Amino acid sequence: HVVDPPSLIVQDFTLIKARTCNPVRVYKTVHCDGLLLCVMDNQLLVRNPLLKETTWIKCGSDFHQRDDAYSLGYLSHCDYRILRFRCASNSRNRPSRVEVCEVASKTWKVIDNISFDWFLSVPLSILSLRGTPYCIGLREDHTAFVQSYDFYKERFQPIDDLPFSYDEMNPIALEIYKGDRLSVLEQCHKTRKICIWVKHWLMLTSWTKLVVVDIPEFPLIYPRLTLLSTNYYFDKNNRLVITCNDTDMKGLSIIRVINDKDFQVIKADEEECGFPFLCSYVPSFVRVPGFSKQDTSRIRWRKRRFN
């Protein structure tokens, strides 16, 4: 139903270690059809917040939560997979590597015979749409494009170039729009102007410009040298909601665009989580493969409403 006046509801959870009261630091998160993949220090968590089902997956000794890219997808709705990979140029002289984990069995498989003639944009911008991982890739000539991974063919497949000329000074981000379209955001670091384009998941059409936010006072959504990517979505009133890691704002903020001239800034609570994130989440009844009831006690929930 419609809430009047308009409000922003933030649902968040804190992960607690089984034998201590210290929160577990979450570095990255990806959502796929109602399931959340959370990346931590030495393990991964797959979670359905609606059903409160959880499964934990251990990672090997070559695990690096900050360097590696992650996404959640599936071959079928009963066969979820986790993609983990790194490009050599993104990994401090560490070799390229691609691995896929079957969530139900928690087994990892190294994917051989994949060579990288591209690297990931930083900060990493990766998501999952209809079971397929997508990310923003950069070629050696610094042209930017959308890259996908095919779990069936076990290989990466380029989709399309971005609808603008890449500038490493301009913040960019990749998101899902209305559940069936890819969306890409770019902000000019000089004018602070934001443009958002969309493209249908079948990839048969060209990019369409969806929104332009031209407010000179708008903060830069993230500084150039950062590991934290930007997340954004449109609320039920079709207003843009976006995370901001601007150093001038001293931490993470959530910004909601009110109209052509005004925006609202909401400070995020970072006391319990050093790496907060925002995502547009649609609840589902998808069961978590390998779910064990004993895992559920390690999750603590909170709900907050910002008017």
PDB file of C-alpha atoms in Angstrom, residues 46-275:
ATOM      1  CA  VAL A  46      23.841 -16.930   1.120  1.00  0.00           C
ATOM      2  CA  ARG A  47      20.675 -15.680   2.811  1.00  0.00           C
ATOM      3  CA  ASN A  48      16.931 -15.341   2.179  1.00  0.00           C
ATOM      4  CA  PRO A  49      15.880 -12.617   4.661  1.00  0.00           C
ATOM      5  CA  LEU A  50      12.167 -13.334   4.156  1.00  0.00           C
ATOM      6  CA  LEU A  51      12.401 -17.055   4.959  1.00  0.00           C
ATOM      7  CA  LYS A  52      15.340 -16.479   7.346  1.00  0.00           C
ATOM      8  CA  GLU A  53      17.260 -19.273   5.651  1.00  0.00           C
ATOM      9  CA  THR A  54      21.046 -19.161   5.611  1.00  0.00           C
ATOM     10  CA  THR A  55      23.983 -21.193   4.394  1.00  0.00           C
ATOM     11  CA  TRP A  56      27.670 -20.455   5.023  1.00  0.00           C
ATOM     12  CA  ILE A  57      30.371 -21.302   2.483  1.00  0.00           C
ATOM     13  CA  LYS A  58      34.070 -21.483   3.299  1.00  0.00           C
ATOM     14  CA  CYS A  59      36.722 -20.133   0.964  1.00  0.00           C
ATOM     15  CA  GLY A  60      40.199 -21.459   0.305  1.00  0.00           C
ATOM     16  CA  SER A  61      43.540 -19.996   1.286  1.00  0.00           C
ATOM     17  CA  ASP A  62      43.681 -17.980  -1.928  1.00  0.00           C
ATOM     18  CA  PHE A  63      40.614 -16.004  -0.847  1.00  0.00           C
ATOM     19  CA  HIS A  64      40.914 -12.200  -0.913  1.00  0.00           C
ATOM     20  CA  GLN A  65      37.682 -10.406  -0.112  1.00  0.00           C
ATOM     21  CA  ARG A  66      38.806  -7.026  -1.448  1.00  0.00           C
ATOM     22  CA  ASP A  67      40.497  -8.093  -4.683  1.00  0.00           C
ATOM     23  CA  ASP A  68      38.133 -10.778  -5.939  1.00  0.00           C
ATOM     24  CA  ALA A  69      34.812 -10.054  -7.662  1.00  0.00           C
ATOM     25  CA  TYR A  70      31.697 -12.026  -6.705  1.00  0.00           C
ATOM     26  CA  SER A  71      28.241 -12.623  -8.071  1.00  0.00           C
ATOM     27  CA  LEU A  72      25.348 -14.993  -7.442  1.00  0.00           C
ATOM     28  CA  GLY A  73      23.448 -16.705 -10.262  1.00  0.00           C
ATOM     29  CA  TYR A  74      21.980 -20.003 -11.328  1.00  0.00           C
ATOM     30  CA  LEU A  75      21.694 -22.665 -14.002  1.00  0.00           C
ATOM     31  CA  SER A  76      18.136 -23.272 -12.808  1.00  0.00           C
ATOM     32  CA  HIS A  77      16.133 -22.093  -9.779  1.00  0.00           C
ATOM     33  CA  CYS A  78      17.264 -25.249  -7.973  1.00  0.00           C
ATOM     34  CA  ASP A  79      20.927 -24.911  -8.931  1.00  0.00           C
ATOM     35  CA  TYR A  80      22.434 -21.671  -7.637  1.00  0.00           C
ATOM     36  CA  ARG A  81      26.082 -20.850  -8.318  1.00  0.00           C
ATOM     37  CA  ILE A  82      28.577 -18.325  -6.952  1.00  0.00           C
ATOM     38  CA  LEU A  83      31.027 -16.754  -9.381  1.00  0.00           C
ATOM     39  CA  ARG A  84      34.367 -15.563  -8.026  1.00  0.00           C
ATOM     40  CA  PHE A  85      37.084 -14.159 -10.249  1.00  0.00           C
ATOM     41  CA  ARG A  86      39.938 -11.709 -10.476  1.00  0.00           C
ATOM     42  CA  CYS A  87      41.695 -10.008 -13.358  1.00  0.00           C
ATOM     43  CA  ALA A  88      45.484  -9.832 -13.132  1.00  0.00           C
ATOM     44  CA  SER A  89      45.572  -6.055 -13.545  1.00  0.00           C
ATOM     45  CA  ASN A  90      43.128  -5.673 -10.642  1.00  0.00           C
ATOM     46  CA  SER A  91      44.936  -7.996  -8.247  1.00  0.00           C
ATOM     47  CA  ARG A  92      48.305  -6.495  -7.338  1.00  0.00           C
ATOM     48  CA  ASN A  93      50.293  -8.779  -9.636  1.00  0.00           C
ATOM     49  CA  ARG A  94      48.339 -11.852  -8.570  1.00  0.00           C
ATOM     50  CA  PRO A  95      47.348 -14.178 -11.444  1.00  0.00           C
ATOM     51  CA  SER A  96      43.902 -14.196 -13.034  1.00  0.00           C
ATOM     52  CA  ARG A  97      41.543 -16.816 -11.665  1.00  0.00           C
ATOM     53  CA  VAL A  98      37.918 -17.897 -12.186  1.00  0.00           C
ATOM     54  CA  GLU A  99      36.032 -20.182  -9.784  1.00  0.00           C
ATOM     55  CA  VAL A 100      32.407 -21.296  -9.526  1.00  0.00           C
ATOM     56  CA  CYS A 101      30.804 -22.720  -6.377  1.00  0.00           C
ATOM     57  CA  GLU A 102      27.718 -24.937  -6.380  1.00  0.00           C
ATOM     58  CA  VAL A 103      25.759 -23.540  -3.428  1.00  0.00           C
ATOM     59  CA  ALA A 104      23.905 -26.762  -2.546  1.00  0.00           C
ATOM     60  CA  SER A 105      27.074 -28.864  -2.216  1.00  0.00           C
ATOM     61  CA  LYS A 106      29.410 -25.960  -1.271  1.00  0.00           C
ATOM     62  CA  THR A 107      32.027 -27.264  -3.705  1.00  0.00           C
ATOM     63  CA  TRP A 108      34.305 -25.034  -5.753  1.00  0.00           C
ATOM     64  CA  LYS A 109      35.431 -25.617  -9.334  1.00  0.00           C
ATOM     65  CA  VAL A 110      38.322 -23.804 -11.021  1.00  0.00           C
ATOM     66  CA  ILE A 111      37.383 -22.735 -14.555  1.00  0.00           C
ATOM     67  CA  ASP A 112      40.381 -23.165 -16.854  1.00  0.00           C
ATOM     68  CA  ASN A 113      41.123 -21.788 -20.318  1.00  0.00           C
ATOM     69  CA  ILE A 114      39.830 -18.284 -19.635  1.00  0.00           C
ATOM     70  CA  SER A 115      42.147 -15.467 -20.652  1.00  0.00           C
ATOM     71  CA  PHE A 116      41.489 -11.832 -19.795  1.00  0.00           C
ATOM     72  CA  ASP A 117      41.945  -9.099 -22.384  1.00  0.00           C
ATOM     73  CA  TRP A 118      40.018  -6.751 -20.102  1.00  0.00           C
ATOM     74  CA  PHE A 119      39.976  -5.709 -16.450  1.00  0.00           C
ATOM     75  CA  LEU A 120      37.363  -4.588 -13.932  1.00  0.00           C
ATOM     76  CA  SER A 121      36.476  -0.983 -13.270  1.00  0.00           C
ATOM     77  CA  VAL A 122      37.284   0.187  -9.737  1.00  0.00           C
ATOM     78  CA  PRO A 123      35.334   0.327  -7.532  1.00  0.00           C
ATOM     79  CA  LEU A 124      33.874  -2.997  -8.604  1.00  0.00           C
ATOM     80  CA  SER A 125      30.325  -2.797  -9.950  1.00  0.00           C
ATOM     81  CA  ILE A 126      28.822  -6.281 -10.322  1.00  0.00           C
ATOM     82  CA  LEU A 127      25.270  -7.649 -10.084  1.00  0.00           C
ATOM     83  CA  SER A 128      23.006 -10.536 -11.073  1.00  0.00           C
ATOM     84  CA  LEU A 129      19.992 -10.307 -13.398  1.00  0.00           C
ATOM     85  CA  ARG A 130      17.820 -13.368 -14.090  1.00  0.00           C
ATOM     86  CA  GLY A 131      20.597 -15.631 -12.868  1.00  0.00           C
ATOM     87  CA  THR A 132      23.346 -14.110 -15.020  1.00  0.00           C
ATOM     88  CA  PRO A 133      26.220 -12.082 -13.507  1.00  0.00           C
ATOM     89  CA  TYR A 134      27.029  -8.717 -15.101  1.00  0.00           C
ATOM     90  CA  CYS A 135      29.851  -6.268 -14.431  1.00  0.00           C
ATOM     91  CA  ILE A 136      31.524  -3.218 -15.952  1.00  0.00           C
ATOM     92  CA  GLY A 137      34.727  -4.100 -17.776  1.00  0.00           C
ATOM     93  CA  LEU A 138      37.506  -1.966 -19.238  1.00  0.00           C
ATOM     94  CA  ARG A 139      39.587  -2.770 -22.301  1.00  0.00           C
ATOM     95  CA  GLU A 140      43.241  -1.849 -22.702  1.00  0.00           C
ATOM     96  CA  ASP A 141      42.213   1.264 -24.649  1.00  0.00           C
ATOM     97  CA  HIS A 142      40.004   2.191 -21.638  1.00  0.00           C
ATOM     98  CA  THR A 143      36.716   1.793 -23.451  1.00  0.00           C
ATOM     99  CA  ALA A 144      34.083   0.549 -21.014  1.00  0.00           C
ATOM    100  CA  PHE A 145      31.512  -2.178 -21.650  1.00  0.00           C
ATOM    101  CA  VAL A 146      29.088  -4.512 -19.896  1.00  0.00           C
ATOM    102  CA  GLN A 147      30.502  -8.004 -19.389  1.00  0.00           C
ATOM    103  CA  SER A 148      28.468 -11.109 -18.491  1.00  0.00           C
ATOM    104  CA  TYR A 149      29.290 -14.635 -17.353  1.00  0.00           C
ATOM    105  CA  ASP A 150      27.520 -17.695 -18.790  1.00  0.00           C
ATOM    106  CA  PHE A 151      27.293 -20.543 -16.241  1.00  0.00           C
ATOM    107  CA  TYR A 152      26.353 -23.020 -18.989  1.00  0.00           C
ATOM    108  CA  LYS A 153      29.264 -22.239 -21.320  1.00  0.00           C
ATOM    109  CA  GLU A 154      31.603 -21.375 -18.418  1.00  0.00           C
ATOM    110  CA  ARG A 155      32.936 -18.271 -20.087  1.00  0.00           C
ATOM    111  CA  PHE A 156      32.625 -14.493 -20.106  1.00  0.00           C
ATOM    112  CA  GLN A 157      30.611 -12.825 -22.855  1.00  0.00           C
ATOM    113  CA  PRO A 158      30.729  -9.072 -23.639  1.00  0.00           C
ATOM    114  CA  ILE A 159      27.266  -7.536 -24.021  1.00  0.00           C
ATOM    115  CA  ASP A 160      27.521  -3.931 -25.167  1.00  0.00           C
ATOM    116  CA  ASP A 161      29.639  -0.817 -24.794  1.00  0.00           C
ATOM    117  CA  LEU A 162      28.505   1.730 -22.244  1.00  0.00           C
ATOM    118  CA  PRO A 163      26.400   4.570 -23.717  1.00  0.00           C
ATOM    119  CA  PHE A 164      29.034   7.196 -22.882  1.00  0.00           C
ATOM    120  CA  SER A 165      32.773   7.728 -23.222  1.00  0.00           C
ATOM    121  CA  TYR A 166      34.539   6.369 -20.161  1.00  0.00           C
ATOM    122  CA  ASP A 167      36.337   8.883 -17.921  1.00  0.00           C
ATOM    123  CA  GLU A 168      38.138   7.407 -14.907  1.00  0.00           C
ATOM    124  CA  MET A 169      37.395  10.591 -12.945  1.00  0.00           C
ATOM    125  CA  ASN A 170      33.621  10.154 -13.311  1.00  0.00           C
ATOM    126  CA  PRO A 171      31.799   7.834 -10.870  1.00  0.00           C
ATOM    127  CA  ILE A 172      29.893   5.027 -12.613  1.00  0.00           C
ATOM    128  CA  ALA A 173      27.656   2.239 -11.335  1.00  0.00           C
ATOM    129  CA  LEU A 174      25.616  -0.691 -12.628  1.00  0.00           C
ATOM    130  CA  GLU A 175      22.187  -1.633 -11.267  1.00  0.00           C
ATOM    131  CA  ILE A 176      18.908  -3.396 -12.107  1.00  0.00           C
ATOM    132  CA  TYR A 177      15.876  -1.365 -13.181  1.00  0.00           C
ATOM    133  CA  LYS A 178      12.342  -2.724 -12.617  1.00  0.00           C
ATOM    134  CA  GLY A 179      13.568  -6.293 -12.405  1.00  0.00           C
ATOM    135  CA  ASP A 180      14.229  -6.913 -16.100  1.00  0.00           C
ATOM    136  CA  ARG A 181      16.590  -4.185 -17.313  1.00  0.00           C
ATOM    137  CA  LEU A 182      20.207  -3.239 -16.804  1.00  0.00           C
ATOM    138  CA  SER A 183      20.822   0.311 -15.696  1.00  0.00           C
ATOM    139  CA  VAL A 184      24.071   2.263 -15.739  1.00  0.00           C
ATOM    140  CA  LEU A 185      24.822   5.559 -14.005  1.00  0.00           C
ATOM    141  CA  GLU A 186      27.503   8.146 -14.717  1.00  0.00           C
ATOM    142  CA  GLN A 187      28.222  11.350 -12.805  1.00  0.00           C
ATOM    143  CA  CYS A 188      30.379  14.136 -14.211  1.00  0.00           C
ATOM    144  CA  HIS A 189      33.008  14.975 -11.606  1.00  0.00           C
ATOM    145  CA  LYS A 190      33.051  18.632 -12.710  1.00  0.00           C
ATOM    146  CA  THR A 191      29.368  19.563 -13.059  1.00  0.00           C
ATOM    147  CA  ARG A 192      28.008  16.814 -10.703  1.00  0.00           C
ATOM    148  CA  LYS A 193      25.402  16.043 -13.378  1.00  0.00           C
ATOM    149  CA  ILE A 194      24.046  12.472 -13.187  1.00  0.00           C
ATOM    150  CA  CYS A 195      22.758  10.518 -16.191  1.00  0.00           C
ATOM    151  CA  ILE A 196      21.140   7.081 -16.027  1.00  0.00           C
ATOM    152  CA  TRP A 197      20.554   4.766 -18.987  1.00  0.00           C
ATOM    153  CA  VAL A 198      18.622   1.487 -19.200  1.00  0.00           C
ATOM    154  CA  LYS A 199      18.766  -1.556 -21.485  1.00  0.00           C
ATOM    155  CA  HIS A 200      16.449  -4.603 -21.613  1.00  0.00           C
ATOM    156  CA  TRP A 201      17.943  -7.867 -20.328  1.00  0.00           C
ATOM    157  CA  LEU A 202      17.495  -9.532 -23.760  1.00  0.00           C
ATOM    158  CA  MET A 203      20.092  -6.985 -24.959  1.00  0.00           C
ATOM    159  CA  LEU A 204      18.381  -6.605 -28.357  1.00  0.00           C
ATOM    160  CA  THR A 205      17.759  -2.871 -27.994  1.00  0.00           C
ATOM    161  CA  SER A 206      20.108   0.067 -27.565  1.00  0.00           C
ATOM    162  CA  TRP A 207      20.604   2.059 -24.381  1.00  0.00           C
ATOM    163  CA  THR A 208      17.847   4.546 -23.513  1.00  0.00           C
ATOM    164  CA  LYS A 209      18.513   7.616 -21.375  1.00  0.00           C
ATOM    165  CA  LEU A 210      16.135   7.392 -18.418  1.00  0.00           C
ATOM    166  CA  VAL A 211      16.983  10.183 -15.973  1.00  0.00           C
ATOM    167  CA  VAL A 212      19.121  13.307 -15.818  1.00  0.00           C
ATOM    168  CA  VAL A 213      19.812  14.946 -12.439  1.00  0.00           C
ATOM    169  CA  ASP A 214      21.442  18.334 -12.923  1.00  0.00           C
ATOM    170  CA  ILE A 215      21.890  19.889  -9.476  1.00  0.00           C
ATOM    171  CA  PRO A 216      25.249  21.723  -9.127  1.00  0.00           C
ATOM    172  CA  GLU A 217      25.206  21.298  -5.321  1.00  0.00           C
ATOM    173  CA  PHE A 218      24.868  17.524  -5.587  1.00  0.00           C
ATOM    174  CA  PRO A 219      27.818  15.786  -3.891  1.00  0.00           C
ATOM    175  CA  LEU A 220      30.255  13.588  -5.759  1.00  0.00           C
ATOM    176  CA  ILE A 221      28.865  10.105  -5.123  1.00  0.00           C
ATOM    177  CA  TYR A 222      32.289   8.616  -4.439  1.00  0.00           C
ATOM    178  CA  PRO A 223      35.923   9.811  -4.484  1.00  0.00           C
ATOM    179  CA  ARG A 224      38.242   8.559  -7.192  1.00  0.00           C
ATOM    180  CA  LEU A 225      40.345   6.260  -5.001  1.00  0.00           C
ATOM    181  CA  THR A 226      37.741   4.135  -3.238  1.00  0.00           C
ATOM    182  CA  LEU A 227      36.827   0.458  -2.926  1.00  0.00           C
ATOM    183  CA  LEU A 228      33.165   1.161  -2.146  1.00  0.00           C
ATOM    184  CA  SER A 229      30.853   1.104  -5.139  1.00  0.00           C
ATOM    185  CA  THR A 230      27.678   3.160  -5.444  1.00  0.00           C
ATOM    186  CA  ASN A 231      24.209   1.614  -5.275  1.00  0.00           C
ATOM    187  CA  TYR A 232      21.014   3.247  -6.467  1.00  0.00           C
ATOM    188  CA  TYR A 233      17.367   2.482  -7.168  1.00  0.00           C
ATOM    189  CA  PHE A 234      14.014   4.212  -7.710  1.00  0.00           C
ATOM    190  CA  ASP A 235      11.491   4.211  -4.877  1.00  0.00           C
ATOM    191  CA  LYS A 236       7.725   3.684  -5.222  1.00  0.00           C
ATOM    192  CA  ASN A 237       7.320   7.388  -6.078  1.00  0.00           C
ATOM    193  CA  ASN A 238       9.916   6.988  -8.859  1.00  0.00           C
ATOM    194  CA  ARG A 239      12.454   9.102  -6.999  1.00  0.00           C
ATOM    195  CA  LEU A 240      16.129   8.297  -7.319  1.00  0.00           C
ATOM    196  CA  VAL A 241      17.757   6.950  -4.137  1.00  0.00           C
ATOM    197  CA  ILE A 242      21.533   6.656  -4.229  1.00  0.00           C
ATOM    198  CA  THR A 243      24.409   5.965  -1.840  1.00  0.00           C
ATOM    199  CA  CYS A 244      27.119   8.571  -1.521  1.00  0.00           C
ATOM    200  CA  ASN A 245      30.661   8.047  -0.212  1.00  0.00           C
ATOM    201  CA  ASP A 246      31.799  11.634  -0.635  1.00  0.00           C
ATOM    202  CA  THR A 247      34.724  12.415   1.681  1.00  0.00           C
ATOM    203  CA  ASP A 248      33.218  15.853   2.413  1.00  0.00           C
ATOM    204  CA  MET A 249      30.212  14.118   3.988  1.00  0.00           C
ATOM    205  CA  LYS A 250      32.474  12.026   6.255  1.00  0.00           C
ATOM    206  CA  GLY A 251      31.087   8.568   5.608  1.00  0.00           C
ATOM    207  CA  LEU A 252      28.247   6.903   3.800  1.00  0.00           C
ATOM    208  CA  SER A 253      25.030   8.809   3.159  1.00  0.00           C
ATOM    209  CA  ILE A 254      21.806   7.910   1.387  1.00  0.00           C
ATOM    210  CA  ILE A 255      20.563  10.623  -0.955  1.00  0.00           C
ATOM    211  CA  ARG A 256      17.013  10.865  -2.272  1.00  0.00           C
ATOM    212  CA  VAL A 257      16.318  13.230  -5.162  1.00  0.00           C
ATOM    213  CA  ILE A 258      13.133  15.172  -4.335  1.00  0.00           C
ATOM    214  CA  ASN A 259      12.750  17.241  -7.522  1.00  0.00           C
ATOM    215  CA  ASP A 260      14.801  19.059 -10.160  1.00  0.00           C
ATOM    216  CA  LYS A 261      16.409  21.308  -7.554  1.00  0.00           C
ATOM    217  CA  ASP A 262      16.260  19.540  -4.190  1.00  0.00           C
ATOM    218  CA  PHE A 263      17.621  16.386  -2.605  1.00  0.00           C
ATOM    219  CA  GLN A 264      17.506  14.848   0.876  1.00  0.00           C
ATOM    220  CA  VAL A 265      20.593  13.507   2.673  1.00  0.00           C
ATOM    221  CA  ILE A 266      20.236  10.672   5.202  1.00  0.00           C
ATOM    222  CA  LYS A 267      23.321   9.679   7.170  1.00  0.00           C
ATOM    223  CA  ALA A 268      23.875   5.924   7.376  1.00  0.00           C
ATOM    224  CA  ASP A 269      24.671   4.338  10.739  1.00  0.00           C
ATOM    225  CA  GLU A 270      28.213   3.003  10.427  1.00  0.00           C
ATOM    226  CA  GLU A 271      28.846   2.201  14.093  1.00  0.00           C
ATOM    227  CA  GLU A 272      28.215  -1.525  13.680  1.00  0.00           C
ATOM    228  CA  CYS A 273      29.269  -1.965  10.068  1.00  0.00           C
ATOM    229  CA  GLY A 274      32.420  -0.535   8.528  1.00  0.00           C
ATOM    230  CA  PHE A 275      31.242  -1.284   4.979  1.00  0.00           C
TER     231      PHE A 275
END
